[in-house]
Amino acid sequence: MEVRTLCDIPRQLLSEYRSSRQLLYKDEGVWRAIPTQDLCERIRHLALGLKRLGVAPGDRVALLSENRPEWTATDYAILSAGAATVPIYPTLPADQVEFILANSEAVAVVVSSRDQLAKIQQIRGRLGALRTVVAFDPGAPLPENVIAWEDLAGLGREESAIDPEAYERSVAAVTLDDLASIIYTSGTTGVPKGVMLTHGNFLHNVKACCAAIPFVSSDLCLSFLPLSHIYERTVEYCYLYRGATIAYAESIEAVPQNLKEVRPTIACGVPRLFEKMHRRILDTGAALGAPGRPIFFWALATARRHAHLTLTGKRPTALLRAGFRIADRLIYSRLRARLGGRLRFFISGGAPLSPEIAEFFHGLGILILQGYGLTETSPVIAVNRPESVCFESVGRPVEGVEVRIAEDGEILTRGPSVMKGYFRDEEATREALLEGWFRTGDVGRLDQHGCLVITDRKKEILKTSGGKMVAPQPIENLLKTDRFIGQAVLVGDRRHFIAALIVPNFDQVRSYAALKKITYADPGALLRHPRVRDLFERRIARVNERLARHEQIKRFVILERELTVEAGEVTPTLKYRRKAIEERYRPLIEEMYAESAPGQSPAAGAAAGG
């Protein structure tokens, strides 16, 4: 059937892809299935229930929940009622939830749990437009002004019995130009803005992505990135557009176990996930005794050499091919089994993925397809294809999307998936859209194959006092490939050299201390120990060897805790909030530059509390 709007995806599922296990979720230790028929009936009833409560076409309905089947059903129900979904990260505090609800003038909000409901009850009296609150998990008796999700569906069943054609009329009335969602940006550089995306924006991106990436109805896809973010949400539209099954992870912490249980064929991740996986693999090898450890690292080195040669079009030697086959039986197959053993590919987005990490996994037989996009572009602009992977780039632009590079290096794009604008912010919309071209704020270039290479965020480029330009993200990614480094943030804008804030891989540092018999009273004392400082100086000096002189890290400080979402230092999609980080650690940064002196070692540093 023809899919005119997002509302038609569930209808296409019924007509072409019926399954007894369209969605999977874990309940009381058991994976349970939701058939296509049940999912689509629930969408119908919820949509009619919303209309019964007065939700009209064009209204905004907020969705405040973790990933779960109810999220997907509710999203399609909101769209089918002619309204627009306003997704909200469940990790946001009440004051930020209030800003989004107030700015979007949401008439209803659907929440997942009592904790999320408590946020709404705290701020409800200040939200004049908010009329209806719905809760997935009622638990104890709900307050009088809150309706249970099941009761909302019950209202819809009643409406459907009275008027059997009501749902079809509602869906048919939705057009490509209608607003499908207002998604609030994560605000790395300022106050969040509401990105307006239409059904046409989403649907063009879904079809373009499905033309580039071979999703099929037999795929089983594990969902764990937040559906409140454009990335996972659009990919899930793609999954269902192709009839694939979606399994919802119990939590981000449960992903390793859920991978083994579900055995997915596809999953989406962000670079931080792959960095942690890479580190766990290295930790596994380091923990082995003789002869396991040397064999393990020989296998990893073999994988790297084999991947590098094959990806550059060169034929590995007969000896290398034989070694690769042996290593695959001994090591790689076991590592793939940890991911379920059936994975066709990962998709990576949200931030740049280190080419070294991507090549590492490719050598193990684990393909990662890196893509690029923004909320304002629905989101995918470019993506690597399975048949033509380039780890130095984010692939070619998807069908119907144009890309050009401005004189200052900024990436500009236009096409049917570019947003309608920012909600009630004409000035910001005018700044973002230049004669139909969206200004991404990213710097990059198109290579000789037409693939897009991202350099950095335009606003994050560091300019030293000597006038040299330094892109921090590639260097930070290089640092994070070291097993002793968990996170790294470069500083040095308008300074005379580059410095870094380093978050260590605490497990690796403790293992190093045990190996070297280093005694310490507390974690801070360990990080301040001369031998640990020397370790990091040597590791960073090794990275410096690969950098131009003006890019090299002259000083660094080791932080005693991880940079977190809760502390406001990273966004929910794990991008650094650089202004917040620099403000929080300003005394340490100033100390690094105040203590610098000619003739100092190229990577001197100290530990400091966070």
Coordinates of C-alpha atoms in Angstrom, one line a residue:
M1 CA 0.0 0.0 0.0
E2 CA 1.0 3.6 -0.4
V3 CA 2.4 5.2 2.7
R4 CA 1.3 8.9 2.5
T5 CA 2.1 9.9 6.1
L6 CA 3.7 8.4 9.2
C7 CA 0.1 7.4 10.2
D8 CA 0.1 4.8 7.4
I9 CA 3.1 2.8 8.7
P10 CA 0.9 0.8 11.1
R11 CA -1.6 0.2 8.4
Q12 CA 1.1 -1.0 6.1
L13 CA 2.3 -3.4 8.8
L14 CA -1.2 -4.9 9.0
S15 CA -1.6 -5.3 5.2
E16 CA 2.0 -6.5 4.3
Y17 CA 4.0 -7.5 7.4
R18 CA 1.7 -9.1 10.0
S19 CA 3.8 -10.8 12.7
S20 CA 3.1 -12.5 15.9
R21 CA 6.0 -10.7 17.5
Q22 CA 6.1 -7.1 16.1
L23 CA 7.4 -5.7 19.4
L24 CA 9.2 -7.4 22.2
Y25 CA 9.7 -6.4 25.8
K26 CA 10.9 -8.1 29.0
D27 CA 8.5 -8.5 31.9
E28 CA 9.4 -10.4 35.1
G29 CA 12.4 -12.0 33.5
V30 CA 10.6 -13.2 30.4
W31 CA 10.6 -11.7 26.8
R32 CA 7.0 -11.2 25.7
A33 CA 5.7 -10.4 22.3
I34 CA 3.1 -7.9 21.0
P35 CA 1.5 -9.1 17.6
T36 CA 1.0 -6.6 14.8
Q37 CA -2.8 -6.8 15.2
D38 CA -2.7 -5.9 18.9
L39 CA -0.3 -3.0 18.3
C40 CA -2.4 -1.5 15.6
E41 CA -5.6 -1.9 17.5
R42 CA -4.0 -0.2 20.5
I43 CA -2.9 2.7 18.3
R44 CA -6.5 3.0 16.9
H45 CA -8.1 3.1 20.4
L46 CA -5.5 5.5 21.9
A47 CA -5.9 7.9 18.9
L48 CA -9.7 7.9 19.3
G49 CA -9.3 8.2 23.1
L50 CA -7.2 11.4 22.7
K51 CA -9.8 12.9 20.4
R52 CA -12.5 12.0 22.9
L53 CA -10.6 14.0 25.5
G54 CA -10.6 17.0 23.2
V55 CA -7.2 16.7 21.5
A56 CA -7.6 18.4 18.1
P57 CA -5.6 18.4 14.9
G58 CA -2.6 20.7 15.3
D59 CA -2.5 20.3 19.1
R60 CA 0.7 19.3 20.8
V61 CA 0.9 16.2 23.0
A62 CA 4.0 15.6 25.1
L63 CA 5.5 12.1 25.7
L64 CA 7.7 11.7 28.8
S65 CA 8.8 8.1 29.0
E66 CA 11.7 5.6 28.7
N67 CA 11.8 3.3 25.7
R68 CA 9.0 0.8 25.8
P69 CA 6.2 -0.5 23.5
E70 CA 3.8 2.0 25.0
W71 CA 6.0 4.9 23.7
T72 CA 5.7 3.7 20.1
A73 CA 2.0 3.0 20.3
T74 CA 1.3 6.4 21.9
D75 CA 3.5 8.3 19.3
Y76 CA 1.5 6.7 16.4
A77 CA -1.7 7.4 18.2
I78 CA -0.9 11.1 18.7
L79 CA 0.0 11.4 15.0
S80 CA -3.1 9.5 13.9
A81 CA -5.2 12.0 15.9
G82 CA -3.7 14.8 13.8
A83 CA -1.7 16.1 16.7
A84 CA 2.1 16.6 17.0
T85 CA 4.3 14.6 19.4
V86 CA 6.6 16.5 21.8
P87 CA 9.1 14.0 23.1
I88 CA 10.8 14.8 26.4
Y89 CA 13.8 13.0 27.8
P90 CA 12.8 11.2 31.0
T91 CA 16.1 12.2 32.7
L92 CA 15.2 15.9 32.6
P93 CA 14.4 17.6 35.9
A94 CA 11.0 19.2 36.5
D95 CA 12.0 22.8 35.6
Q96 CA 13.3 21.7 32.1
V97 CA 10.2 19.6 31.5
E98 CA 8.1 22.7 32.4
F99 CA 10.0 24.8 29.9
I100 CA 9.2 22.4 27.1
L101 CA 5.6 22.0 28.0
A102 CA 5.1 25.7 28.4
N103 CA 6.9 26.6 25.2
S104 CA 5.1 24.0 23.1
E105 CA 1.8 24.8 24.7
A106 CA 1.1 21.1 25.1
V107 CA -2.6 20.3 25.8
A108 CA -1.8 16.8 27.1
V109 CA 1.2 14.9 28.4
V110 CA 1.6 11.1 28.6
V111 CA 4.0 9.8 31.3
S112 CA 5.5 6.4 32.0
S113 CA 5.8 6.1 35.8
R114 CA 4.9 7.6 39.1
D115 CA 8.3 9.3 39.2
Q116 CA 7.6 11.1 35.9
L117 CA 4.0 11.9 37.1
A118 CA 5.5 13.5 40.2
K119 CA 7.4 16.0 37.9
I120 CA 4.2 16.9 36.1
Q121 CA 2.2 17.3 39.3
Q122 CA 4.8 19.6 40.7
I123 CA 4.6 22.0 37.7
R124 CA 1.0 21.5 36.5
G125 CA -0.5 24.5 38.2
R126 CA 1.8 26.8 36.2
L127 CA 0.9 25.3 32.8
G128 CA -2.3 27.0 31.5
A129 CA -2.5 25.0 28.3
L130 CA -2.1 21.6 29.9
R131 CA -5.6 19.9 30.2
T132 CA -4.9 16.2 30.3
V133 CA -2.3 13.9 32.0
V134 CA -2.1 10.2 31.1
A135 CA 0.0 7.6 32.9
F136 CA 1.2 4.3 31.6
D137 CA 1.8 2.7 35.0
P138 CA -0.9 3.8 37.4
G139 CA 0.3 1.7 40.3
A140 CA -1.6 3.0 43.3
P141 CA -4.8 4.9 42.7
L142 CA -4.1 7.9 40.5
P143 CA -4.9 11.5 41.4
E144 CA -8.3 12.6 40.2
N145 CA -6.9 14.8 37.4
V146 CA -4.8 11.9 35.9
I147 CA -6.1 9.2 33.5
A148 CA -4.6 5.7 33.2
W149 CA -3.3 4.7 29.7
E150 CA -5.6 1.7 29.7
D151 CA -8.6 3.8 30.5
L152 CA -7.6 6.2 27.6
A153 CA -7.7 3.2 25.3
G154 CA -11.0 2.2 26.8
L155 CA -12.5 5.5 25.8
G156 CA -11.2 4.9 22.2
R157 CA -12.8 1.5 22.1
E158 CA -16.1 3.0 23.0
E159 CA -15.7 5.7 20.3
S160 CA -14.8 3.0 17.8
A161 CA -17.9 1.0 18.6
I162 CA -20.1 4.1 18.1
D163 CA -18.3 5.3 14.9
P164 CA -16.3 2.4 13.3
E165 CA -14.9 4.8 10.6
A166 CA -13.7 7.5 12.9
Y167 CA -10.1 6.3 13.0
E168 CA -9.9 6.0 9.2
R169 CA -11.3 9.5 8.7
S170 CA -8.8 10.9 11.2
V171 CA -5.8 9.3 9.5
A172 CA -7.0 10.3 6.0
A173 CA -7.2 13.9 7.1
V174 CA -3.5 14.1 8.0
T175 CA -1.3 15.5 5.2
L176 CA 2.5 15.6 4.5
D177 CA 2.5 19.3 5.4
D178 CA 1.0 18.7 8.9
L179 CA 3.2 19.1 11.9
A180 CA 4.3 15.7 13.2
S181 CA 6.6 16.7 16.0
I182 CA 8.3 19.5 17.9
I183 CA 11.6 18.2 19.2
Y184 CA 13.6 20.4 21.6
T185 CA 17.4 20.5 20.9
S186 CA 19.7 19.5 23.7
G187 CA 20.9 23.0 24.1
T188 CA 24.7 22.5 24.0
T189 CA 25.2 26.2 23.1
G190 CA 22.1 27.9 24.6
V191 CA 18.4 27.7 25.4
P192 CA 16.7 24.6 23.7
K193 CA 14.8 25.4 20.5
G194 CA 11.7 23.6 19.3
V195 CA 12.4 22.0 15.9
M196 CA 9.2 21.7 13.9
L197 CA 9.2 18.5 11.7
T198 CA 6.3 17.6 9.4
H199 CA 5.1 14.2 8.3
G200 CA 6.8 15.0 4.9
N201 CA 10.1 15.7 6.6
F202 CA 10.1 12.4 8.5
L203 CA 8.7 10.3 5.7
H204 CA 11.2 11.5 3.1
N205 CA 14.0 10.7 5.5
V206 CA 12.6 7.3 6.3
K207 CA 12.3 6.4 2.6
A208 CA 15.8 7.8 1.8
C209 CA 17.4 5.8 4.7
C210 CA 15.6 2.6 3.7
A211 CA 17.0 3.1 0.2
A212 CA 20.5 3.4 1.6
I213 CA 20.4 0.8 4.4
P214 CA 19.0 -2.7 3.8
F215 CA 16.4 -3.0 6.6
V216 CA 14.3 -6.1 6.0
S217 CA 11.2 -7.6 7.7
S218 CA 13.2 -10.5 9.1
D219 CA 15.4 -8.1 11.1
L220 CA 15.2 -8.1 14.9
C221 CA 16.3 -4.7 16.1
L222 CA 17.3 -3.9 19.7
S223 CA 16.2 -0.4 20.9
F224 CA 18.1 1.3 23.7
L225 CA 18.9 4.8 22.6
P226 CA 16.3 7.3 23.8
L227 CA 13.2 7.5 21.6
S228 CA 12.9 11.1 22.8
H229 CA 15.9 11.8 20.5
I230 CA 15.4 12.1 16.7
Y231 CA 18.0 9.5 15.9
E232 CA 16.4 6.4 17.5
R233 CA 12.9 7.5 16.7
T234 CA 13.5 7.9 12.9
V235 CA 15.4 4.6 12.8
E236 CA 12.4 2.9 14.4
Y237 CA 10.1 4.4 11.9
C238 CA 12.5 2.8 9.3
Y239 CA 12.3 -0.6 11.1
L240 CA 8.5 -0.6 11.1
Y241 CA 8.3 0.8 7.5
R242 CA 10.2 -2.4 6.5
G243 CA 8.2 -4.6 8.9
A244 CA 11.1 -5.5 11.2
T245 CA 10.7 -6.5 14.8
I246 CA 11.8 -4.2 17.6
A247 CA 12.9 -5.4 21.0
Y248 CA 13.1 -2.8 23.8
A249 CA 16.1 -3.2 26.1
E250 CA 15.4 -3.2 29.8
S251 CA 17.8 -0.3 30.4
I252 CA 21.1 0.9 29.1
E253 CA 22.9 -1.0 31.8
A254 CA 21.1 -4.2 30.7
V255 CA 22.2 -3.9 27.0
P256 CA 25.1 -6.4 27.2
Q257 CA 22.8 -9.1 28.6
N258 CA 19.9 -8.2 26.3
L259 CA 22.2 -8.5 23.3
K260 CA 22.9 -12.1 24.2
E261 CA 19.2 -12.8 24.9
V262 CA 17.6 -11.1 22.0
R263 CA 20.4 -11.8 19.4
P264 CA 19.5 -8.8 17.3
T265 CA 20.5 -8.4 13.7
I266 CA 20.6 -4.5 13.9
A267 CA 21.1 -2.0 16.7
C268 CA 21.8 1.7 16.9
G269 CA 24.5 3.2 19.1
V270 CA 26.5 6.3 19.8
P271 CA 30.3 6.5 19.8
R272 CA 30.5 6.3 23.6
L273 CA 28.9 2.8 23.4
F274 CA 31.5 1.6 21.0
E275 CA 34.3 3.1 22.9
K276 CA 33.2 1.3 26.0
M277 CA 32.8 -2.0 24.1
H278 CA 36.3 -1.5 22.7
R279 CA 37.7 -0.9 26.2
R280 CA 35.9 -4.0 27.6
I281 CA 37.5 -6.1 24.9
L282 CA 40.9 -4.7 25.7
D283 CA 40.3 -5.3 29.4
T284 CA 39.3 -8.9 28.7
G285 CA 42.6 -9.5 27.0
A286 CA 44.6 -7.7 29.7
A287 CA 43.0 -9.9 32.4
L288 CA 44.2 -13.1 30.8
G289 CA 47.3 -14.9 31.9
A290 CA 49.9 -16.6 29.8
P291 CA 49.5 -17.9 27.1
G292 CA 46.1 -16.4 26.7
R293 CA 47.1 -12.7 26.8
P294 CA 49.7 -12.7 24.0
I295 CA 47.4 -14.8 21.8
F296 CA 44.5 -12.5 22.4
F297 CA 46.5 -9.3 21.5
W298 CA 48.1 -11.1 18.5
A299 CA 44.5 -11.8 17.3
L300 CA 43.6 -8.1 17.7
A301 CA 46.7 -7.0 15.8
T302 CA 45.9 -9.5 13.1
A303 CA 42.4 -8.2 12.8
R304 CA 43.6 -4.6 12.4
R305 CA 46.2 -5.4 9.7
H306 CA 43.6 -7.6 7.8
A307 CA 40.9 -4.9 8.0
H308 CA 43.3 -2.1 7.0
L309 CA 44.5 -4.0 3.9
T310 CA 41.0 -5.1 2.7
L311 CA 39.5 -1.7 3.2
T312 CA 42.2 0.0 1.2
G313 CA 41.8 -2.5 -1.6
K314 CA 44.9 -4.5 -1.0
R315 CA 45.1 -8.2 -0.7
P316 CA 46.4 -9.6 2.6
T317 CA 49.3 -12.1 2.3
A318 CA 48.6 -15.8 2.5
L319 CA 50.2 -15.9 6.0
L320 CA 48.0 -13.1 7.2
R321 CA 44.9 -14.7 5.8
A322 CA 45.7 -18.0 7.5
G323 CA 46.3 -16.1 10.8
F324 CA 43.1 -14.3 10.4
R325 CA 41.1 -17.5 10.0
I326 CA 42.7 -19.0 13.1
A327 CA 42.1 -15.9 15.1
D328 CA 38.5 -15.8 14.0
R329 CA 37.9 -19.3 15.4
L330 CA 39.8 -18.6 18.6
I331 CA 38.8 -15.0 19.4
Y332 CA 36.6 -13.0 17.0
S333 CA 33.7 -15.5 16.9
R334 CA 33.6 -15.5 20.7
L335 CA 33.5 -11.7 20.8
R336 CA 30.7 -11.7 18.2
A337 CA 28.8 -14.2 20.3
R338 CA 28.7 -11.6 23.1
L339 CA 26.5 -9.5 20.8
G340 CA 24.2 -12.4 20.1
G341 CA 26.1 -13.8 17.1
R342 CA 23.6 -12.7 14.5
L343 CA 24.4 -9.0 14.1
R344 CA 24.4 -7.8 10.5
F345 CA 25.5 -4.3 11.5
F346 CA 25.5 -1.5 14.0
I347 CA 24.5 2.0 13.1
S348 CA 26.5 4.9 14.8
G349 CA 25.4 8.5 15.0
G350 CA 25.0 11.4 17.4
A351 CA 28.7 12.3 17.4
P352 CA 31.8 11.4 15.4
L353 CA 33.1 7.9 15.7
S354 CA 36.8 7.4 15.8
P355 CA 38.0 5.7 12.5
E356 CA 40.4 3.6 14.7
I357 CA 37.4 2.2 16.6
A358 CA 35.4 1.5 13.5
E359 CA 38.3 -0.2 11.9
F360 CA 39.0 -2.2 15.0
F361 CA 35.4 -3.7 15.0
H362 CA 35.5 -4.3 11.3
G363 CA 38.5 -6.4 11.8
L364 CA 36.5 -8.5 14.3
G365 CA 33.7 -9.0 11.7
I366 CA 31.4 -6.4 13.3
L367 CA 30.3 -3.7 10.8
I368 CA 29.5 -0.2 12.1
L369 CA 27.7 2.1 9.6
Q370 CA 28.4 5.7 10.7
G371 CA 25.9 8.3 9.7
Y372 CA 25.4 12.1 10.2
G373 CA 22.5 14.4 10.7
L374 CA 20.8 16.8 13.0
T375 CA 17.4 17.1 14.6
E376 CA 16.6 19.9 12.1
T377 CA 17.2 17.5 9.1
S378 CA 14.9 14.7 10.4
P379 CA 17.8 13.7 11.0
V380 CA 19.9 11.8 8.4
I381 CA 22.0 13.8 5.9
A382 CA 24.6 11.2 5.0
V383 CA 25.3 7.6 5.9
N384 CA 27.8 4.8 5.0
R385 CA 26.3 1.9 3.1
P386 CA 27.2 -1.7 3.8
E387 CA 28.7 -2.2 0.4
S388 CA 30.8 1.0 0.5
V389 CA 32.2 1.8 3.9
C390 CA 34.7 4.6 4.5
F391 CA 35.6 5.0 8.2
E392 CA 37.1 8.4 7.6
S393 CA 33.7 9.8 6.5
V394 CA 30.0 9.6 7.3
G395 CA 29.2 8.3 3.8
R396 CA 27.4 9.8 0.9
P397 CA 24.3 12.0 1.2
V398 CA 21.0 10.1 1.2
E399 CA 18.7 10.3 -1.8
G400 CA 17.1 13.7 -2.3
V401 CA 19.4 15.5 0.1
E402 CA 21.9 18.1 -1.2
V403 CA 25.1 19.1 0.5
R404 CA 27.5 21.9 -0.2
I405 CA 30.4 23.4 1.7
A406 CA 30.4 27.2 2.4
E407 CA 33.5 29.3 2.0
D408 CA 34.3 29.1 5.7
G409 CA 34.0 25.3 5.6
E410 CA 30.5 25.1 7.1
I411 CA 28.3 22.2 5.8
L412 CA 25.1 23.4 4.2
T413 CA 22.2 21.1 3.3
R414 CA 18.8 21.3 1.7
G415 CA 16.0 18.9 0.8
P416 CA 12.6 17.6 1.8
S417 CA 13.7 16.5 5.2
V418 CA 14.9 19.9 6.4
M419 CA 12.7 21.3 9.2
K420 CA 9.8 23.7 8.8
G421 CA 11.5 26.0 11.3
Y422 CA 11.9 26.6 15.0
F423 CA 8.6 26.8 16.9
R424 CA 7.6 30.5 17.3
D425 CA 11.2 31.7 16.9
E426 CA 11.3 33.4 13.5
E427 CA 14.7 35.0 14.2
A428 CA 16.4 31.7 14.9
T429 CA 14.7 30.2 11.8
R430 CA 16.1 33.0 9.6
E431 CA 19.6 32.5 11.0
A432 CA 19.5 28.8 10.4
L433 CA 18.0 28.8 6.9
L434 CA 20.0 30.6 4.2
E435 CA 18.1 30.8 0.9
G436 CA 16.7 27.3 1.5
W437 CA 20.0 25.9 2.8
F438 CA 20.2 24.8 6.4
R439 CA 23.4 25.9 8.2
T440 CA 24.4 22.8 10.1
G441 CA 27.1 24.5 12.3
D442 CA 29.5 21.7 11.4
V443 CA 32.7 22.0 9.4
G444 CA 33.7 19.5 6.8
R445 CA 34.4 18.6 3.2
L446 CA 33.3 16.3 0.4
D447 CA 36.0 13.8 -0.6
Q448 CA 36.8 12.6 -4.1
H449 CA 34.1 9.9 -3.8
G450 CA 31.3 12.3 -2.8
C451 CA 31.5 11.2 0.9
L452 CA 31.1 13.7 3.6
V453 CA 34.0 14.2 6.0
I454 CA 33.1 16.0 9.3
T455 CA 35.9 18.0 10.8
D456 CA 34.2 19.5 13.9
R457 CA 31.5 21.8 15.2
K458 CA 32.0 25.3 13.8
K459 CA 31.5 26.9 17.2
E460 CA 33.8 24.4 18.9
I461 CA 36.9 25.0 16.7
L462 CA 39.7 26.2 19.0
K463 CA 41.7 29.1 17.8
T464 CA 45.0 29.6 19.6
S465 CA 46.4 33.0 20.4
G466 CA 48.9 32.3 17.5
G467 CA 46.0 32.1 15.1
K468 CA 46.2 28.3 14.6
M469 CA 42.9 26.5 14.2
V470 CA 42.4 23.2 16.1
A471 CA 39.4 20.8 15.7
P472 CA 39.0 19.2 19.1
Q473 CA 36.8 16.2 18.3
P474 CA 39.2 14.1 16.2
I475 CA 41.9 14.6 18.9
E476 CA 39.5 13.7 21.7
N477 CA 38.5 10.6 19.8
L478 CA 42.1 9.6 19.3
L479 CA 42.8 10.0 23.0
K480 CA 39.8 7.9 23.9
T481 CA 41.2 4.9 22.0
D482 CA 43.7 4.6 24.7
R483 CA 42.6 2.0 27.3
F484 CA 43.6 4.3 30.2
I485 CA 41.4 7.2 29.0
G486 CA 37.7 7.3 29.4
Q487 CA 36.8 10.9 28.4
A488 CA 38.8 13.8 27.1
V489 CA 37.9 17.4 26.5
L490 CA 40.3 19.8 24.8
V491 CA 40.6 23.5 25.8
G492 CA 42.8 26.3 24.5
D493 CA 40.6 28.8 22.6
R494 CA 42.5 32.1 22.5
R495 CA 45.3 30.5 24.6
H496 CA 48.9 29.9 23.5
F497 CA 48.7 26.1 23.5
I498 CA 46.2 23.2 23.7
A499 CA 45.5 21.5 27.0
A500 CA 43.1 18.7 28.0
L501 CA 40.8 17.6 30.8
I502 CA 41.2 13.8 31.1
V503 CA 38.8 11.4 32.7
P504 CA 40.6 8.2 33.3
N505 CA 39.4 4.6 32.8
F506 CA 39.3 4.0 36.5
D507 CA 39.3 0.2 36.3
Q508 CA 42.4 0.3 34.1
V509 CA 44.2 2.7 36.4
R510 CA 43.4 0.5 39.5
S511 CA 44.7 -2.6 37.6
Y512 CA 47.9 -0.7 36.7
A513 CA 48.3 0.3 40.4
A514 CA 47.9 -3.4 41.5
L515 CA 50.4 -4.5 38.8
K516 CA 53.0 -1.9 39.9
K517 CA 52.2 -2.4 43.6
I518 CA 51.3 1.2 44.0
T519 CA 49.7 1.9 47.4
Y520 CA 47.2 4.7 47.9
A521 CA 44.7 6.0 50.5
D522 CA 41.9 7.0 48.2
P523 CA 41.1 7.3 44.4
G524 CA 42.3 11.0 44.4
A525 CA 45.6 10.0 45.9
L526 CA 46.0 7.3 43.3
L527 CA 45.5 9.8 40.4
R528 CA 48.0 12.2 42.0
H529 CA 50.7 9.4 42.4
P530 CA 53.9 10.3 40.5
R531 CA 53.9 6.9 38.7
V532 CA 50.3 7.4 37.5
R533 CA 51.0 11.0 36.3
D534 CA 54.0 9.6 34.5
L535 CA 51.8 6.9 32.9
F536 CA 49.4 9.5 31.5
E537 CA 52.3 11.7 30.3
R538 CA 53.6 8.8 28.3
R539 CA 50.2 7.9 26.9
I540 CA 49.4 11.5 25.8
A541 CA 53.0 11.9 24.4
R542 CA 52.2 8.9 22.2
V543 CA 49.1 10.7 20.9
N544 CA 51.1 13.9 20.4
E545 CA 53.4 12.1 18.0
R546 CA 50.4 11.8 15.6
L547 CA 49.5 15.5 15.7
A548 CA 50.7 18.6 14.1
R549 CA 52.8 20.8 16.5
H550 CA 50.1 23.4 17.1
E551 CA 47.6 20.5 17.9
Q552 CA 49.7 18.9 20.5
I553 CA 48.6 18.7 24.1
K554 CA 51.1 20.6 26.2
R555 CA 49.4 20.2 29.6
F556 CA 46.5 18.1 31.0
V557 CA 44.7 17.6 34.3
I558 CA 43.2 14.3 35.4
L559 CA 39.6 14.5 36.8
E560 CA 38.4 12.3 39.6
R561 CA 34.9 11.6 38.2
E562 CA 33.2 11.0 34.9
L563 CA 31.4 13.8 33.1
T564 CA 27.7 13.1 33.3
V565 CA 24.3 14.1 32.1
E566 CA 23.1 14.6 35.7
A567 CA 25.8 17.2 36.3
G568 CA 24.9 19.1 33.1
E569 CA 28.3 18.3 31.5
V570 CA 27.0 16.1 28.6
T571 CA 23.7 16.0 26.7
P572 CA 21.4 13.0 26.8
T573 CA 23.0 11.9 23.6
L574 CA 26.5 12.2 25.3
K575 CA 27.8 15.3 23.5
Y576 CA 30.0 17.5 25.6
R577 CA 28.4 20.8 26.9
R578 CA 31.7 22.5 26.5
K579 CA 30.7 25.9 28.0
A580 CA 29.4 24.1 31.1
I581 CA 32.5 21.9 31.4
E582 CA 34.9 24.9 31.0
E583 CA 32.9 26.9 33.6
R584 CA 32.8 24.1 36.1
Y585 CA 36.6 23.4 35.8
R586 CA 37.7 27.0 35.1
P587 CA 40.0 27.1 38.2
L588 CA 41.8 24.0 37.1
I589 CA 42.1 25.3 33.5
E590 CA 43.4 28.6 34.7
E591 CA 45.9 26.8 36.9
M592 CA 47.2 24.7 33.9
Y593 CA 47.9 27.8 31.9
A594 CA 49.3 29.8 34.9
E595 CA 51.8 27.1 35.7
S596 CA 53.0 26.6 32.1
A597 CA 56.5 27.5 31.4
P598 CA 59.0 27.2 28.6
G599 CA 60.9 24.0 28.5
Q600 CA 58.2 22.0 30.3
S601 CA 57.6 18.4 29.2
P602 CA 55.1 18.2 26.2
A603 CA 52.4 16.6 28.3
A604 CA 52.7 17.6 31.9
G605 CA 49.7 17.3 34.2
A606 CA 48.2 16.6 37.6
A607 CA 45.1 15.1 39.1
A608 CA 42.3 17.2 40.4
G609 CA 38.9 16.7 42.0
G610 CA 35.8 17.3 40.0

